[in-house]
JSON list of C-alpha atoms in Angstrom, two decimals:
[
{"chain": "A", "resi": 136, "resn": "MET", "atom": "CA", "xyz": [0.00, 0.00, 0.00]},
{"chain": "A", "resi": 137, "resn": "MET", "atom": "CA", "xyz": [1.06, 3.58, -0.68]},
{"chain": "A", "resi": 138, "resn": "ASP", "atom": "CA", "xyz": [1.34, 5.96, 2.21]},
{"chain": "A", "resi": 139, "resn": "ILE", "atom": "CA", "xyz": [-0.03, 9.50, 2.08]},
{"chain": "A", "resi": 140, "resn": "ARG", "atom": "CA", "xyz": [3.37, 11.01, 1.18]},
{"chain": "A", "resi": 141, "resn": "GLN", "atom": "CA", "xyz": [3.76, 8.79, -1.86]},
{"chain": "A", "resi": 142, "resn": "ILE", "atom": "CA", "xyz": [0.26, 9.65, -3.03]},
{"chain": "A", "resi": 143, "resn": "LEU", "atom": "CA", "xyz": [0.93, 13.37, -2.58]},
{"chain": "A", "resi": 144, "resn": "VAL", "atom": "CA", "xyz": [4.26, 13.27, -4.44]},
{"chain": "A", "resi": 145, "resn": "THR", "atom": "CA", "xyz": [2.75, 11.26, -7.28]},
{"chain": "A", "resi": 146, "resn": "SER", "atom": "CA", "xyz": [-0.22, 13.64, -7.53]},
{"chain": "A", "resi": 147, "resn": "LEU", "atom": "CA", "xyz": [2.01, 16.71, -7.61]},
{"chain": "A", "resi": 148, "resn": "ALA", "atom": "CA", "xyz": [4.22, 15.14, -10.27]},
{"chain": "A", "resi": 149, "resn": "LEU", "atom": "CA", "xyz": [1.19, 14.42, -12.45]},
{"chain": "A", "resi": 150, "resn": "LEU", "atom": "CA", "xyz": [-0.16, 17.96, -11.97]},
{"chain": "A", "resi": 151, "resn": "ALA", "atom": "CA", "xyz": [3.16, 19.41, -13.11]},
{"chain": "A", "resi": 152, "resn": "LEU", "atom": "CA", "xyz": [2.74, 17.63, -16.44]},
{"chain": "A", "resi": 153, "resn": "LEU", "atom": "CA", "xyz": [-0.60, 19.28, -17.19]},
{"chain": "A", "resi": 154, "resn": "PRO", "atom": "CA", "xyz": [-0.68, 22.48, -19.30]},
{"chain": "A", "resi": 155, "resn": "SER", "atom": "CA", "xyz": [-1.37, 25.66, -17.35]},
{"chain": "A", "resi": 156, "resn": "PRO", "atom": "CA", "xyz": [-4.97, 26.86, -17.74]},
{"chain": "A", "resi": 157, "resn": "LEU", "atom": "CA", "xyz": [-4.13, 30.30, -16.38]},
{"chain": "A", "resi": 158, "resn": "ARG", "atom": "CA", "xyz": [-3.16, 31.89, -19.71]},
{"chain": "A", "resi": 159, "resn": "ALA", "atom": "CA", "xyz": [-4.07, 30.17, -22.97]},
{"chain": "A", "resi": 160, "resn": "ASP", "atom": "CA", "xyz": [-3.31, 33.06, -25.33]},
{"chain": "A", "resi": 161, "resn": "PRO", "atom": "CA", "xyz": [0.04, 34.85, -25.68]},
{"chain": "A", "resi": 162, "resn": "LEU", "atom": "CA", "xyz": [0.52, 38.37, -24.39]},
{"chain": "A", "resi": 163, "resn": "THR", "atom": "CA", "xyz": [-0.15, 41.20, -26.82]},
{"chain": "A", "resi": 164, "resn": "PRO", "atom": "CA", "xyz": [2.76, 43.60, -27.45]},
{"chain": "A", "resi": 165, "resn": "GLU", "atom": "CA", "xyz": [0.91, 46.21, -25.38]},
{"chain": "A", "resi": 166, "resn": "GLU", "atom": "CA", "xyz": [0.57, 43.82, -22.43]},
{"chain": "A", "resi": 167, "resn": "GLU", "atom": "CA", "xyz": [4.26, 42.94, -22.69]},
{"chain": "A", "resi": 168, "resn": "GLN", "atom": "CA", "xyz": [5.19, 46.63, -22.48]},
{"chain": "A", "resi": 169, "resn": "PHE", "atom": "CA", "xyz": [3.09, 47.12, -19.35]},
{"chain": "A", "resi": 170, "resn": "LEU", "atom": "CA", "xyz": [4.88, 44.23, -17.68]},
{"chain": "A", "resi": 171, "resn": "LEU", "atom": "CA", "xyz": [7.95, 46.48, -17.76]},
{"chain": "A", "resi": 172, "resn": "CYS", "atom": "CA", "xyz": [6.13, 48.97, -15.50]},
{"chain": "A", "resi": 173, "resn": "LYS", "atom": "CA", "xyz": [4.97, 46.42, -12.93]},
{"chain": "A", "resi": 174, "resn": "ASN", "atom": "CA", "xyz": [6.80, 46.00, -9.63]},
{"chain": "A", "resi": 175, "resn": "ASN", "atom": "CA", "xyz": [8.93, 49.10, -10.06]},
{"chain": "A", "resi": 176, "resn": "VAL", "atom": "CA", "xyz": [11.57, 49.48, -7.42]},
{"chain": "A", "resi": 177, "resn": "GLY", "atom": "CA", "xyz": [13.47, 52.73, -7.46]},
{"chain": "A", "resi": 178, "resn": "THR", "atom": "CA", "xyz": [12.96, 56.44, -7.64]},
{"chain": "A", "resi": 179, "resn": "TRP", "atom": "CA", "xyz": [10.46, 57.61, -10.21]},
{"chain": "A", "resi": 180, "resn": "ILE", "atom": "CA", "xyz": [11.41, 60.37, -12.61]},
{"chain": "A", "resi": 181, "resn": "ASP", "atom": "CA", "xyz": [9.62, 63.66, -12.09]},
{"chain": "A", "resi": 182, "resn": "SER", "atom": "CA", "xyz": [6.31, 63.87, -13.94]},
{"chain": "A", "resi": 183, "resn": "THR", "atom": "CA", "xyz": [7.65, 66.91, -15.81]},
{"chain": "A", "resi": 184, "resn": "ALA", "atom": "CA", "xyz": [10.38, 64.71, -17.28]},
{"chain": "A", "resi": 185, "resn": "ALA", "atom": "CA", "xyz": [7.73, 62.29, -18.57]},
{"chain": "A", "resi": 186, "resn": "VAL", "atom": "CA", "xyz": [5.87, 65.17, -20.24]},
{"chain": "A", "resi": 187, "resn": "ASN", "atom": "CA", "xyz": [9.15, 66.45, -21.72]},
{"chain": "A", "resi": 188, "resn": "VAL", "atom": "CA", "xyz": [9.74, 63.07, -23.43]},
{"chain": "A", "resi": 189, "resn": "VAL", "atom": "CA", "xyz": [6.52, 63.67, -25.37]},
{"chain": "A", "resi": 190, "resn": "LYS", "atom": "CA", "xyz": [7.20, 67.37, -26.02]},
{"chain": "A", "resi": 191, "resn": "GLU", "atom": "CA", "xyz": [10.62, 66.53, -27.46]},
{"chain": "A", "resi": 192, "resn": "LEU", "atom": "CA", "xyz": [8.83, 64.38, -30.03]},
{"chain": "A", "resi": 193, "resn": "GLY", "atom": "CA", "xyz": [6.83, 67.43, -31.16]},
{"chain": "A", "resi": 194, "resn": "TYR", "atom": "CA", "xyz": [3.54, 66.80, -29.35]},
{"chain": "A", "resi": 195, "resn": "GLU", "atom": "CA", "xyz": [1.53, 69.15, -27.14]},
{"chain": "A", "resi": 196, "resn": "ALA", "atom": "CA", "xyz": [0.82, 67.37, -23.85]},
{"chain": "A", "resi": 197, "resn": "PHE", "atom": "CA", "xyz": [-2.44, 68.16, -22.07]},
{"chain": "A", "resi": 198, "resn": "LYS", "atom": "CA", "xyz": [-2.98, 65.33, -19.56]},
{"chain": "A", "resi": 199, "resn": "LEU", "atom": "CA", "xyz": [-0.78, 63.21, -17.29]},
{"chain": "A", "resi": 200, "resn": "THR", "atom": "CA", "xyz": [-1.93, 60.17, -15.31]},
{"chain": "A", "resi": 201, "resn": "VAL", "atom": "CA", "xyz": [-0.47, 56.94, -13.96]},
{"chain": "A", "resi": 202, "resn": "GLU", "atom": "CA", "xyz": [-1.87, 53.89, -15.75]},
{"chain": "A", "resi": 203, "resn": "LYS", "atom": "CA", "xyz": [-0.83, 50.29, -15.03]},
{"chain": "A", "resi": 204, "resn": "GLY", "atom": "CA", "xyz": [2.30, 51.49, -13.27]},
{"chain": "A", "resi": 205, "resn": "CYS", "atom": "CA", "xyz": [3.45, 53.71, -16.18]},
{"chain": "A", "resi": 206, "resn": "TYR", "atom": "CA", "xyz": [3.16, 57.43, -16.74]},
{"chain": "A", "resi": 207, "resn": "GLU", "atom": "CA", "xyz": [0.48, 58.00, -19.36]},
{"chain": "A", "resi": 208, "resn": "VAL", "atom": "CA", "xyz": [0.81, 61.31, -21.21]},
{"chain": "A", "resi": 209, "resn": "THR", "atom": "CA", "xyz": [-2.04, 62.31, -23.53]},
{"chain": "A", "resi": 210, "resn": "ALA", "atom": "CA", "xyz": [-1.06, 64.79, -26.23]},
{"chain": "A", "resi": 211, "resn": "TYR", "atom": "CA", "xyz": [-2.01, 66.36, -29.57]},
{"chain": "A", "resi": 212, "resn": "ASP", "atom": "CA", "xyz": [0.05, 66.36, -32.73]},
{"chain": "A", "resi": 213, "resn": "ARG", "atom": "CA", "xyz": [0.08, 69.41, -35.03]},
{"chain": "A", "resi": 214, "resn": "ASP", "atom": "CA", "xyz": [-3.06, 68.13, -36.80]},
{"chain": "A", "resi": 215, "resn": "LYS", "atom": "CA", "xyz": [-4.90, 67.83, -33.44]},
{"chain": "A", "resi": 216, "resn": "ASN", "atom": "CA", "xyz": [-4.85, 64.02, -33.50]},
{"chain": "A", "resi": 217, "resn": "VAL", "atom": "CA", "xyz": [-4.79, 62.65, -29.95]},
{"chain": "A", "resi": 218, "resn": "PHE", "atom": "CA", "xyz": [-2.17, 60.14, -28.81]},
{"chain": "A", "resi": 219, "resn": "GLU", "atom": "CA", "xyz": [-1.40, 58.35, -25.56]},
{"chain": "A", "resi": 220, "resn": "PHE", "atom": "CA", "xyz": [2.23, 57.82, -24.64]},
{"chain": "A", "resi": 221, "resn": "TYR", "atom": "CA", "xyz": [3.30, 55.34, -21.97]},
{"chain": "A", "resi": 222, "resn": "ILE", "atom": "CA", "xyz": [6.55, 56.28, -20.26]},
{"chain": "A", "resi": 223, "resn": "HIS", "atom": "CA", "xyz": [8.53, 54.01, -17.92]},
{"chain": "A", "resi": 224, "resn": "PRO", "atom": "CA", "xyz": [8.43, 55.77, -14.53]},
{"chain": "A", "resi": 225, "resn": "ILE", "atom": "CA", "xyz": [12.04, 55.06, -13.59]},
{"chain": "A", "resi": 226, "resn": "SER", "atom": "CA", "xyz": [14.01, 55.00, -16.86]},
{"chain": "A", "resi": 227, "resn": "GLY", "atom": "CA", "xyz": [11.90, 57.60, -18.71]},
{"chain": "A", "resi": 228, "resn": "GLU", "atom": "CA", "xyz": [11.84, 55.28, -21.74]},
{"chain": "A", "resi": 229, "resn": "LEU", "atom": "CA", "xyz": [8.93, 55.61, -24.18]},
{"chain": "A", "resi": 230, "resn": "LEU", "atom": "CA", "xyz": [7.27, 52.18, -24.09]},
{"chain": "A", "resi": 231, "resn": "LEU", "atom": "CA", "xyz": [4.19, 52.67, -26.22]},
{"chain": "A", "resi": 232, "resn": "LYS", "atom": "CA", "xyz": [2.54, 55.30, -28.42]},
{"chain": "A", "resi": 233, "resn": "LYS", "atom": "CA", "xyz": [-1.13, 54.76, -29.21]},
{"chain": "A", "resi": 234, "resn": "ARG", "atom": "CA", "xyz": [-3.38, 56.93, -31.38]},
{"chain": "A", "resi": 235, "resn": "LYS", "atom": "CA", "xyz": [-6.83, 57.57, -29.98]},
{"chain": "A", "resi": 236, "resn": "PRO", "atom": "CA", "xyz": [-9.77, 57.66, -32.40]},
{"chain": "A", "resi": 237, "resn": "ARG", "atom": "CA", "xyz": [-11.34, 61.01, -33.14]},
{"chain": "A", "resi": 238, "resn": "PRO", "atom": "CA", "xyz": [-14.73, 61.52, -31.51]},
{"chain": "A", "resi": 239, "resn": "LEU", "atom": "CA", "xyz": [-17.73, 61.27, -33.81]},
{"chain": "A", "resi": 240, "resn": "GLY", "atom": "CA", "xyz": [-19.83, 64.35, -34.26]},
{"chain": "A", "resi": 241, "resn": "PRO", "atom": "CA", "xyz": [-20.20, 67.58, -36.19]}
]
């Protein structure tokens, strides 16, 4: 007869062979970028520095928030298209630039 320890070890070994049901689909590039902002340890750059990253690219920043651990700077280009920029809060690196759709209306 098997004792409880042998049953437990055998069960755990069999469980390790099963595929993980936690994440069936791969991460999108956007999700991968946000993983870089998770669990930040260190001193964050000043929010003005995050805005300056966007200004140096020629955009007019009008909103700053923290989203998913990153600085999110919302800005206009010269044609008044709206973009969101995700800046790493410690390195100041631009991680993602995303164009927002124009609102419908007159």
